[in-house]
Amino acid sequence: MKSITTTIAGLLLSLSVIGADARPNVIIIYSDDQGWGDVGYHGFKDIMTPNIDRLATGGTWFSQAYVTASVCGPSRSGLLTGIYQQRFGCGENPNIAGFPDKMKFPLAGVPRSRRMLSEMLKERGYYSGHIGKWHLGADRSLRPLARGFDEFFGFINGSHDYTRWDGEFGRNKGQWPLWRGDAPLPARENVYLTDLFSDEAASFVERAADREQPFFLYLAYNAVHHPWQVPDSYLERTKDLSDNAERNFFAAMILAMDDGIGRVQQALKKKGVADSTILIFMSDNGTPRGQGLTHSRKKPDQDWGDGPMSKTGGLRGFKGDTYEGGIRVPLCISWPEKIKPGSHYALPVSALDIVPTILAASGGRPNEQTLDGVDLLPYLNGKPGRPHETLYWRRDNDYAIRYGDWKLQWNDAGSTRNITLFNLADDPHERHDLAAAMPEKAQAMQDLFDAWDSALPDNEWWGGAGNRKRSRIDLSVAEFNARPDKGHFYRKIRRRSSAAPVPSEPGIPLEQRLQWVKAERKRAGKPYNEAQEIRFFNAKDNNKDGVWSPEEAEAEAPKDWNKK
């Protein structure tokens, strides 16, 4: 009996080792501000991305891949948690004012209650490293080593000079020290950050591949975020790509990153682990509006058209918008052992799907929390249907919802302030607004979005969305679009109220208005004068019923309203 028991135990041990060996290595490469038109495999000839293109042709590329936000911090929050970042109050970039000694919001960033992929993989025996841009919290408790990473080399804020860093945290955040682990590094000049991050990544792969455990690398380049800096050696290789010198300069910055990705790929091959590694490339958001070497003036009413550097590839909108140009990005995934090379996936997917896909590949999704993303592997292997029927976006007052091929949105930039409706199957560039022609569809989409959005918490350091539904009062898309400028103002006031009593009829009672103003003053750190606010309310309450009607809310107050 003892020998049988020993044999069974040995067999189980062998099976567990086989299971451990079957776990793939994982590399996520996240670029910064790289638009839809900034990769070669999308068919653009004025850009050089041979290694990214090779990754795409060696696996699957996605033509409808979305990030969860059109700016850096929230996009990364959704990526690394697999959960809509708005659910835990990270709908905007973390406020690190006062760092390092007098932070106004020390816990701004992804809260410890929301675990990151690095923490989940650590439980599965992975050795993890983060190289590059963090932007997910500056406090020590929120930095990479506290979030499951074993190594960290990079910077913690949102952008950085490519050629130098200082030895202290001065006024110029772009030259703050780089970090190794939890220690800031001494000042250094005459470097190129993209090359430095690439070399560190290749070194990590070579070292981690020798360990008796799988590895996870999160390589988050700050390329191609401004400032515009690149060595002449890269410029020499892109100078003849087009007749646009600024585009060629931008292409040189991308080429530096692409060369680095090639070095990472070579390190995988050198160590014999390329086939057993999931390699993911994605951008954090779309093309910035109006950026150029000469600091081109932004055109807030612009919908289409490329600036002198990054390109949207014909999509509407830019970074910061919920139009396609702000949220649809390049994505490709390679895993030679499991994913058929040279494939294309055309249905909508989300950055939210990265976490559950990796967890499924490495031993199953976690039980302690619900993820908003889905495992993409079954769909890449032929599972019918869409990974997502509905996708949501919310950043500040901008919002969007995609349901099937229908998309409804509102943006504070672009040529219209209307709530717009598009059918992306017929109109991927969002040129033909159908809200007026299909009012019932537009209203159903708005109601579906409000049902999701109204349950979200406000953000501790930025407050809440001004046009979030906070009462039983529903928004009529048709009425709003009949007067979008005034309609948005009224909706903003009405929906930013705090937990005041909800009126039975449309309108804003005095008490509700006072509670909202008080909360806003507190959030902004400004004094609150209740007597003055009551005078302002009464001056516009023409029928003296104690409730602002929509017309009264929109009206200008008399010039002498503050006379006692």
XYZ file of C-alpha atoms in Angstrom:
564
model
C 0.000 0.000 0.000
C 2.830 2.350 0.866
C 4.414 1.855 -2.557
C 1.087 2.503 -4.299
C 0.621 5.683 -2.275
C 4.136 6.791 -3.122
C 3.548 6.044 -6.795
C 0.309 8.056 -6.846
C 1.976 10.943 -5.047
C 4.819 10.888 -7.545
C 2.362 10.828 -10.441
C 0.463 13.817 -9.033
C 3.723 15.697 -8.573
C 4.694 14.968 -12.164
C 1.300 16.173 -13.396
C 1.632 19.375 -11.376
C 5.051 20.051 -12.892
C 3.660 19.444 -16.379
C 0.831 21.858 -15.592
C 3.267 24.466 -14.347
C 5.465 24.062 -17.439
C 2.408 24.513 -19.659
C 1.767 27.999 -18.326
C 2.775 30.537 -20.974
C 5.042 33.479 -20.428
C 3.224 36.773 -20.975
C 4.435 40.081 -22.415
C 2.145 43.106 -22.784
C 3.625 45.968 -24.812
C 1.603 49.167 -24.388
C 2.495 52.157 -26.537
C 1.457 55.740 -25.806
C -0.675 57.997 -28.063
C -0.240 55.769 -31.128
C -3.183 56.168 -33.487
C -4.967 53.792 -35.838
C -2.908 55.085 -38.769
C 0.451 54.622 -37.046
C 1.226 50.957 -37.825
C 2.249 49.436 -41.113
C 0.045 46.359 -40.913
C -3.040 48.612 -41.173
C -1.845 49.447 -44.675
C -0.057 52.752 -44.074
C 3.168 53.253 -46.003
C 4.507 56.410 -44.325
C 5.385 54.592 -41.105
C 7.956 51.855 -40.348
C 6.853 49.113 -37.935
C 8.362 45.876 -39.298
C 8.546 44.121 -35.929
C 5.028 45.098 -34.860
C 3.856 43.982 -38.307
C 5.641 40.660 -37.830
C 3.879 40.207 -34.498
C 0.544 40.840 -36.226
C 1.173 38.420 -39.083
C 2.525 35.852 -36.641
C -0.732 35.835 -34.674
C -4.053 37.671 -34.825
C -4.702 41.334 -35.468
C -7.956 43.034 -34.468
C -9.721 45.619 -36.611
C -12.206 46.697 -33.898
C -10.111 46.813 -30.744
C -11.042 49.359 -28.088
C -9.403 50.774 -24.999
C -11.578 51.670 -22.008
C -10.612 55.363 -22.041
C -9.146 57.848 -24.474
C -6.407 59.041 -22.089
C -3.453 57.390 -20.400
C -4.200 56.589 -16.745
C -7.776 55.288 -17.022
C -6.854 53.241 -20.084
C -4.083 51.488 -18.139
C -6.392 50.957 -15.161
C -8.885 49.052 -17.311
C -6.148 47.095 -19.065
C -4.470 45.775 -15.914
C -7.620 45.005 -13.902
C -10.027 43.698 -16.544
C -12.697 45.882 -14.932
C -14.206 49.158 -16.104
C -12.031 51.630 -14.218
C -15.042 53.835 -13.520
C -16.316 51.153 -11.150
C -13.490 51.985 -8.732
C -13.285 55.730 -9.316
C -10.418 55.853 -11.830
C -12.156 57.542 -14.731
C -9.476 60.231 -15.010
C -5.696 60.498 -14.662
C -4.564 60.234 -11.023
C -3.867 63.572 -9.368
C -0.339 63.549 -7.944
C -0.238 67.235 -6.949
C 2.199 67.796 -4.086
C 4.314 64.692 -4.707
C 6.422 63.514 -2.969
C 5.981 65.162 0.434
C 2.625 66.982 0.392
C 0.326 64.980 -1.814
C -3.207 66.330 -1.844
C -4.597 62.927 -2.801
C -1.998 60.353 -1.705
C -4.145 57.374 -2.699
C -5.055 58.659 -6.163
C -4.668 55.683 -8.474
C -5.918 52.118 -8.696
C -7.033 51.215 -5.153
C -5.555 48.205 -3.410
C -9.034 46.685 -3.291
C -8.837 46.178 -7.086
C -6.204 43.628 -7.874
C -4.038 43.940 -10.945
C -2.994 41.231 -13.372
C 0.476 41.215 -11.826
C -1.001 40.336 -8.427
C -3.189 37.592 -9.884
C -0.268 36.068 -11.789
C 1.965 36.219 -8.730
C -0.450 33.809 -7.039
C 0.029 31.505 -10.028
C 3.782 31.451 -9.541
C 4.807 34.071 -12.106
C 7.885 36.273 -11.870
C 6.848 39.761 -13.017
C 8.527 42.931 -14.185
C 7.280 46.370 -15.197
C 9.373 48.589 -17.434
C 8.393 52.080 -18.554
C 5.488 54.343 -17.721
C 3.364 53.601 -14.637
C 0.785 56.425 -14.161
C -1.410 54.330 -11.840
C -0.591 55.875 -8.468
C 2.464 57.596 -6.981
C 2.171 56.592 -3.330
C 4.489 53.751 -2.313
C 1.486 51.535 -1.595
C 0.325 51.941 -5.205
C 3.629 51.573 -7.046
C 4.618 48.455 -9.019
C 6.470 46.581 -6.254
C 3.369 46.866 -4.065
C 1.161 45.581 -6.885
C 2.693 42.169 -7.544
C 5.687 43.138 -9.666
C 9.091 41.787 -8.637
C 11.031 44.348 -10.676
C 10.391 47.913 -11.785
C 12.390 50.255 -13.977
C 10.680 53.386 -15.213
C 8.822 56.503 -14.104
C 5.635 56.887 -12.085
C 4.063 60.039 -13.564
C 2.320 60.595 -16.916
C 5.044 61.798 -19.297
C 8.813 62.156 -19.379
C 11.732 63.671 -21.221
C 13.399 61.019 -23.399
C 16.988 62.246 -23.014
C 17.565 62.915 -19.309
C 16.269 62.775 -15.762
C 17.105 64.822 -12.691
C 18.129 63.572 -9.282
C 15.288 65.323 -7.468
C 11.553 65.922 -7.827
C 11.596 69.492 -9.082
C 8.945 71.606 -10.785
C 9.540 69.953 -14.172
C 7.713 66.629 -13.812
C 8.970 65.574 -17.216
C 12.493 65.333 -15.794
C 11.704 63.647 -12.501
C 13.986 60.758 -11.520
C 13.549 57.313 -12.966
C 13.092 54.474 -10.518
C 14.634 51.080 -10.056
C 12.469 49.180 -7.666
C 11.355 51.626 -4.990
C 14.443 53.830 -5.204
C 14.778 56.935 -7.410
C 17.948 56.898 -9.517
C 20.692 59.544 -9.628
C 20.503 62.139 -12.381
C 21.517 61.088 -15.880
C 21.804 62.750 -19.276
C 22.548 61.772 -22.871
C 20.238 58.759 -22.931
C 17.248 57.808 -25.052
C 14.477 56.430 -22.894
C 12.916 54.258 -25.606
C 16.230 52.474 -26.195
C 16.825 52.197 -22.467
C 13.429 50.600 -21.855
C 13.974 48.195 -24.752
C 17.369 47.093 -23.457
C 15.953 46.585 -19.971
C 13.086 44.542 -21.413
C 15.366 42.273 -23.434
C 17.562 41.798 -20.357
C 14.528 40.935 -18.228
C 13.437 38.295 -20.737
C 16.864 36.672 -20.792
C 17.117 36.588 -17.010
C 13.516 35.563 -16.344
C 13.628 32.759 -18.914
C 16.323 31.052 -16.826
C 14.080 30.906 -13.760
C 12.058 27.809 -12.935
C 8.776 29.670 -13.279
C 6.897 31.524 -16.022
C 7.332 35.273 -16.336
C 5.145 38.314 -16.997
C 6.546 41.523 -18.474
C 4.512 44.720 -18.747
C 6.496 46.946 -21.113
C 4.794 50.353 -21.241
C 6.664 52.682 -23.559
C 6.117 56.417 -23.285
C 6.635 56.503 -27.047
C 5.123 58.203 -28.919
C 3.858 60.689 -26.324
C 5.432 64.153 -26.476
C 8.048 65.649 -26.020
C 9.323 65.215 -29.579
C 12.819 63.818 -29.224
C 14.640 61.141 -31.222
C 18.291 60.361 -32.095
C 19.534 61.292 -35.555
C 20.223 57.630 -36.336
C 16.486 56.934 -36.454
C 15.708 60.143 -38.348
C 18.172 59.123 -41.025
C 16.164 55.935 -41.642
C 12.769 57.687 -41.946
C 13.692 60.959 -43.674
C 12.409 59.798 -47.074
C 9.204 58.057 -45.958
C 7.053 61.015 -47.020
C 7.258 64.679 -47.972
C 6.056 65.619 -44.462
C 9.104 66.226 -42.252
C 7.026 66.171 -39.068
C 5.437 62.836 -39.967
C 8.921 61.470 -40.703
C 10.103 62.696 -37.288
C 7.147 60.956 -35.641
C 7.908 57.817 -37.667
C 11.469 57.872 -36.324
C 10.172 57.816 -32.743
C 7.935 54.858 -33.594
C 10.818 53.136 -35.369
C 12.926 53.385 -32.207
C 10.157 51.609 -30.300
C 9.703 49.043 -33.061
C 13.436 48.264 -33.042
C 13.163 47.676 -29.303
C 10.212 45.334 -29.766
C 12.407 43.454 -32.225
C 15.101 43.095 -29.560
C 12.529 41.644 -27.171
C 11.423 39.182 -29.849
C 15.035 38.192 -30.440
C 15.558 37.618 -26.709
C 12.574 35.260 -26.688
C 14.021 33.292 -29.600
C 17.483 33.249 -28.068
C 16.125 31.673 -24.882
C 13.915 29.251 -26.799
C 10.640 30.524 -25.324
C 9.108 32.421 -28.249
C 6.526 29.718 -29.002
C 5.417 29.461 -25.377
C 5.003 33.218 -24.862
C 1.825 35.271 -25.285
C 2.970 38.537 -26.858
C 0.460 41.405 -26.953
C 0.867 44.817 -28.554
C -1.658 47.614 -28.011
C -1.831 51.413 -27.832
C -3.312 53.190 -24.819
C -5.475 55.622 -26.860
C -5.819 57.239 -30.245
C -4.213 60.133 -32.062
C -3.837 63.420 -30.122
C -5.586 66.436 -31.628
C -3.324 68.904 -33.452
C 0.097 67.949 -32.132
C 3.211 68.830 -34.115
C 6.821 69.908 -33.798
C 5.708 73.517 -33.940
C 3.012 72.936 -31.292
C 0.205 73.271 -33.806
C -2.850 75.044 -32.481
C -5.551 72.559 -31.533
C -8.853 72.857 -33.381
C -11.553 71.867 -30.885
C -14.225 71.741 -33.615
C -12.230 69.366 -35.813
C -13.784 65.937 -36.459
C -11.621 64.383 -39.151
C -8.217 64.948 -40.643
C -4.748 64.179 -39.414
C -2.324 66.475 -37.719
C 1.243 66.698 -38.978
C 2.430 63.691 -36.940
C 0.072 60.947 -35.680
C -2.772 59.727 -37.925
C -6.289 58.546 -37.123
C -6.501 56.519 -40.316
C -9.748 58.230 -41.277
C -11.535 57.635 -37.971
C -13.521 60.468 -36.419
C -12.216 62.216 -33.315
C -8.997 62.194 -31.344
C -7.436 61.400 -27.993
C -9.784 62.569 -25.257
C -12.910 61.844 -27.329
C -15.268 58.889 -27.309
C -15.413 58.968 -31.094
C -13.619 56.061 -32.774
C -10.430 58.060 -33.287
C -9.976 58.352 -29.533
C -10.750 54.789 -28.455
C -10.169 52.381 -31.377
C -6.503 51.361 -31.418
C -4.005 48.881 -32.897
C -4.042 45.466 -31.183
C -2.348 42.216 -32.135
C -1.717 39.033 -30.143
C 0.752 36.253 -30.872
C 1.013 32.860 -29.181
C 2.498 30.346 -31.628
C 1.458 27.323 -29.567
C -2.231 28.293 -29.476
C -3.082 31.083 -31.949
C -3.103 30.523 -35.697
C -0.701 32.907 -37.443
C -1.877 35.302 -40.109
C -5.409 35.602 -38.785
C -7.689 38.619 -38.451
C -10.517 39.102 -35.954
C -13.145 41.600 -37.081
C -15.647 41.750 -34.186
C -15.343 44.290 -31.333
C -12.974 43.438 -28.480
C -11.752 45.463 -25.512
C -8.596 45.988 -23.485
C -10.751 44.573 -20.682
C -10.345 41.174 -22.362
C -6.582 40.992 -21.850
C -6.737 40.013 -18.160
C -9.310 37.200 -18.467
C -7.585 35.861 -21.594
C -4.239 35.643 -19.808
C -5.791 34.211 -16.653
C -7.537 31.508 -18.641
C -4.268 30.626 -20.356
C -2.399 30.505 -17.046
C -4.847 28.518 -14.956
C -8.332 30.022 -14.772
C -9.932 33.330 -13.849
C -10.064 34.508 -10.221
C -13.063 33.693 -8.079
C -13.011 36.714 -5.803
C -14.114 39.361 -8.279
C -16.167 39.715 -11.403
C -14.341 40.832 -14.530
C -15.908 42.908 -17.276
C -13.686 41.392 -19.959
C -13.943 37.932 -21.516
C -11.485 35.216 -22.509
C -10.783 35.790 -26.209
C -9.100 32.447 -26.922
C -12.321 30.528 -27.673
C -13.376 33.257 -30.135
C -10.001 33.207 -31.844
C -10.420 29.454 -32.248
C -13.816 29.676 -33.904
C -16.414 30.223 -31.172
C -19.441 31.921 -32.777
C -20.968 35.143 -31.533
C -19.580 38.415 -30.248
C -17.294 38.665 -27.222
C -19.293 41.779 -26.235
C -22.813 42.826 -27.114
C -22.399 46.083 -25.182
C -19.381 48.289 -24.434
C -19.363 51.522 -22.388
C -17.133 54.575 -22.147
C -17.195 57.467 -19.698
C -14.505 60.141 -19.228
C -15.490 63.384 -17.543
C -18.623 64.523 -19.391
C -17.817 62.589 -22.581
C -19.553 59.248 -22.883
C -20.450 56.532 -25.381
C -22.159 53.181 -25.604
C -21.823 50.560 -28.319
C -24.610 47.989 -28.569
C -24.042 45.571 -31.425
C -23.068 47.808 -34.323
C -24.939 50.839 -32.939
C -23.013 53.537 -31.117
C -24.365 56.585 -29.267
C -22.135 59.275 -27.764
C -21.720 62.820 -26.560
C -18.439 64.765 -26.698
C -17.409 68.231 -25.580
C -15.126 68.585 -28.633
C -15.809 68.304 -32.344
C -18.225 70.058 -34.669
C -21.413 69.223 -32.763
C -22.623 69.224 -29.176
C -25.527 66.969 -30.066
C -25.928 63.437 -28.799
C -25.079 61.432 -31.916
C -26.028 57.954 -33.153
C -24.158 55.889 -35.743
C -24.322 52.434 -37.256
C -20.663 51.423 -37.344
C -21.251 48.495 -39.684
C -22.366 50.923 -42.398
C -20.545 54.028 -41.209
C -17.257 53.183 -39.419
C -16.022 56.774 -39.769
C -19.103 58.197 -38.001
C -20.133 60.652 -40.704
C -23.905 60.123 -40.767
C -25.690 60.936 -37.522
C -28.952 58.964 -37.282
C -30.250 60.351 -33.957
C -32.930 62.513 -35.588
C -33.954 59.853 -38.104
C -34.147 57.094 -35.470
C -35.245 58.797 -32.220
C -36.488 55.595 -30.565
C -33.163 53.827 -31.148
C -31.239 56.838 -29.834
C -33.411 57.038 -26.719
C -33.094 53.309 -26.025
C -29.313 53.584 -26.273
C -29.251 56.603 -23.955
C -31.414 54.800 -21.398
C -29.181 51.741 -21.559
C -26.096 53.877 -20.981
C -27.717 55.758 -18.086
C -28.657 52.476 -16.387
C -24.962 51.549 -16.341
C -23.492 54.976 -15.686
C -25.818 56.011 -12.867
C -24.503 53.183 -10.692
C -20.879 54.363 -10.900
C -19.158 56.129 -7.973
C -17.696 59.608 -8.175
C -13.947 60.081 -8.247
C -12.286 61.217 -5.016
C -9.869 63.595 -6.711
C -11.907 64.775 -9.732
C -15.482 64.486 -8.527
C -18.224 63.035 -10.704
C -19.343 63.429 -14.286
C -21.413 66.567 -14.662
C -24.011 64.944 -16.905
C -24.450 61.696 -14.964
C -28.015 60.690 -14.147
C -28.514 61.180 -10.410
C -32.283 61.237 -10.102
C -35.384 59.666 -11.584
C -35.404 62.329 -14.256
C -34.626 60.791 -17.651
C -32.859 62.607 -20.440
C -34.790 63.038 -23.689
C -32.282 62.807 -26.557
C -34.657 64.609 -28.924
C -35.241 67.509 -26.510
C -31.550 67.761 -25.705
C -30.566 67.881 -29.366
C -33.167 70.571 -30.031
C -31.007 72.926 -27.932
C -27.716 71.129 -27.212
C -25.791 74.069 -25.723
C -28.469 75.101 -23.231
C -29.649 71.535 -22.852
C -26.235 70.395 -21.725
C -26.018 73.217 -19.189
C -29.363 72.305 -17.682
C -28.550 68.603 -17.703
C -25.229 69.307 -15.994
C -26.870 71.225 -13.150
C -29.666 68.740 -12.786
C -27.470 65.670 -12.796
C -24.658 66.902 -10.590
C -26.946 67.128 -7.589
C -25.915 65.055 -4.597
C -28.186 62.726 -2.651
C -30.870 65.383 -2.241
C -34.573 64.471 -2.250
C -35.689 63.585 -5.775
C -38.552 65.785 -7.066
C -41.683 64.069 -8.271
C -41.860 66.413 -11.281
C -38.984 67.672 -13.456
C -37.257 70.577 -11.750
C -34.584 71.518 -9.219
C -35.773 72.228 -5.667
C -33.873 74.786 -3.590
C -32.571 72.182 -1.147
C -31.266 69.992 -3.957
C -29.491 72.941 -5.547
C -27.924 73.935 -2.209
C -26.656 70.422 -1.535
C -25.110 70.239 -4.984
C -23.376 73.630 -4.682
C -22.114 72.782 -1.207
C -20.611 69.518 -2.448
C -19.023 71.250 -5.447
C -17.474 73.980 -3.289
C -16.068 71.363 -0.923
C -14.602 69.345 -3.782
C -12.984 72.460 -5.260
C -11.715 73.688 -1.880
C -13.735 76.904 -2.124
C -15.920 78.620 0.512
C -19.659 78.017 0.562
C -22.031 80.921 1.305
C -25.521 79.514 1.759
C -27.239 82.907 2.094
C -25.726 84.024 -1.200
C -26.757 80.801 -2.932
C -30.330 81.223 -1.692
C -30.423 84.782 -3.102
C -29.160 83.479 -6.458
C -31.808 80.743 -6.500
C -34.657 83.089 -5.550
C -33.608 85.624 -8.206
C -34.245 83.023 -10.921
C -37.295 81.387 -9.316
C -39.791 83.605 -11.116
C -42.989 81.985 -9.831
C -41.576 81.633 -6.299
C -42.574 77.970 -6.001
C -39.174 76.895 -4.610
C -38.341 74.808 -7.708
C -36.370 75.772 -10.804
C -38.100 74.734 -13.997
C -35.860 73.890 -17.011
C -36.508 77.387 -18.369
C -35.634 79.027 -15.047
C -32.456 76.956 -14.702
C -31.273 78.068 -18.134
C -32.170 81.729 -17.711
C -29.610 84.372 -16.799
C -29.926 85.782 -13.287
C -30.687 89.500 -12.960
C -27.565 91.619 -12.708
C -28.580 92.847 -9.241
C -29.384 89.375 -7.890
C -26.810 89.611 -5.101
C -28.126 92.826 -3.579
C -29.232 92.280 -0.003
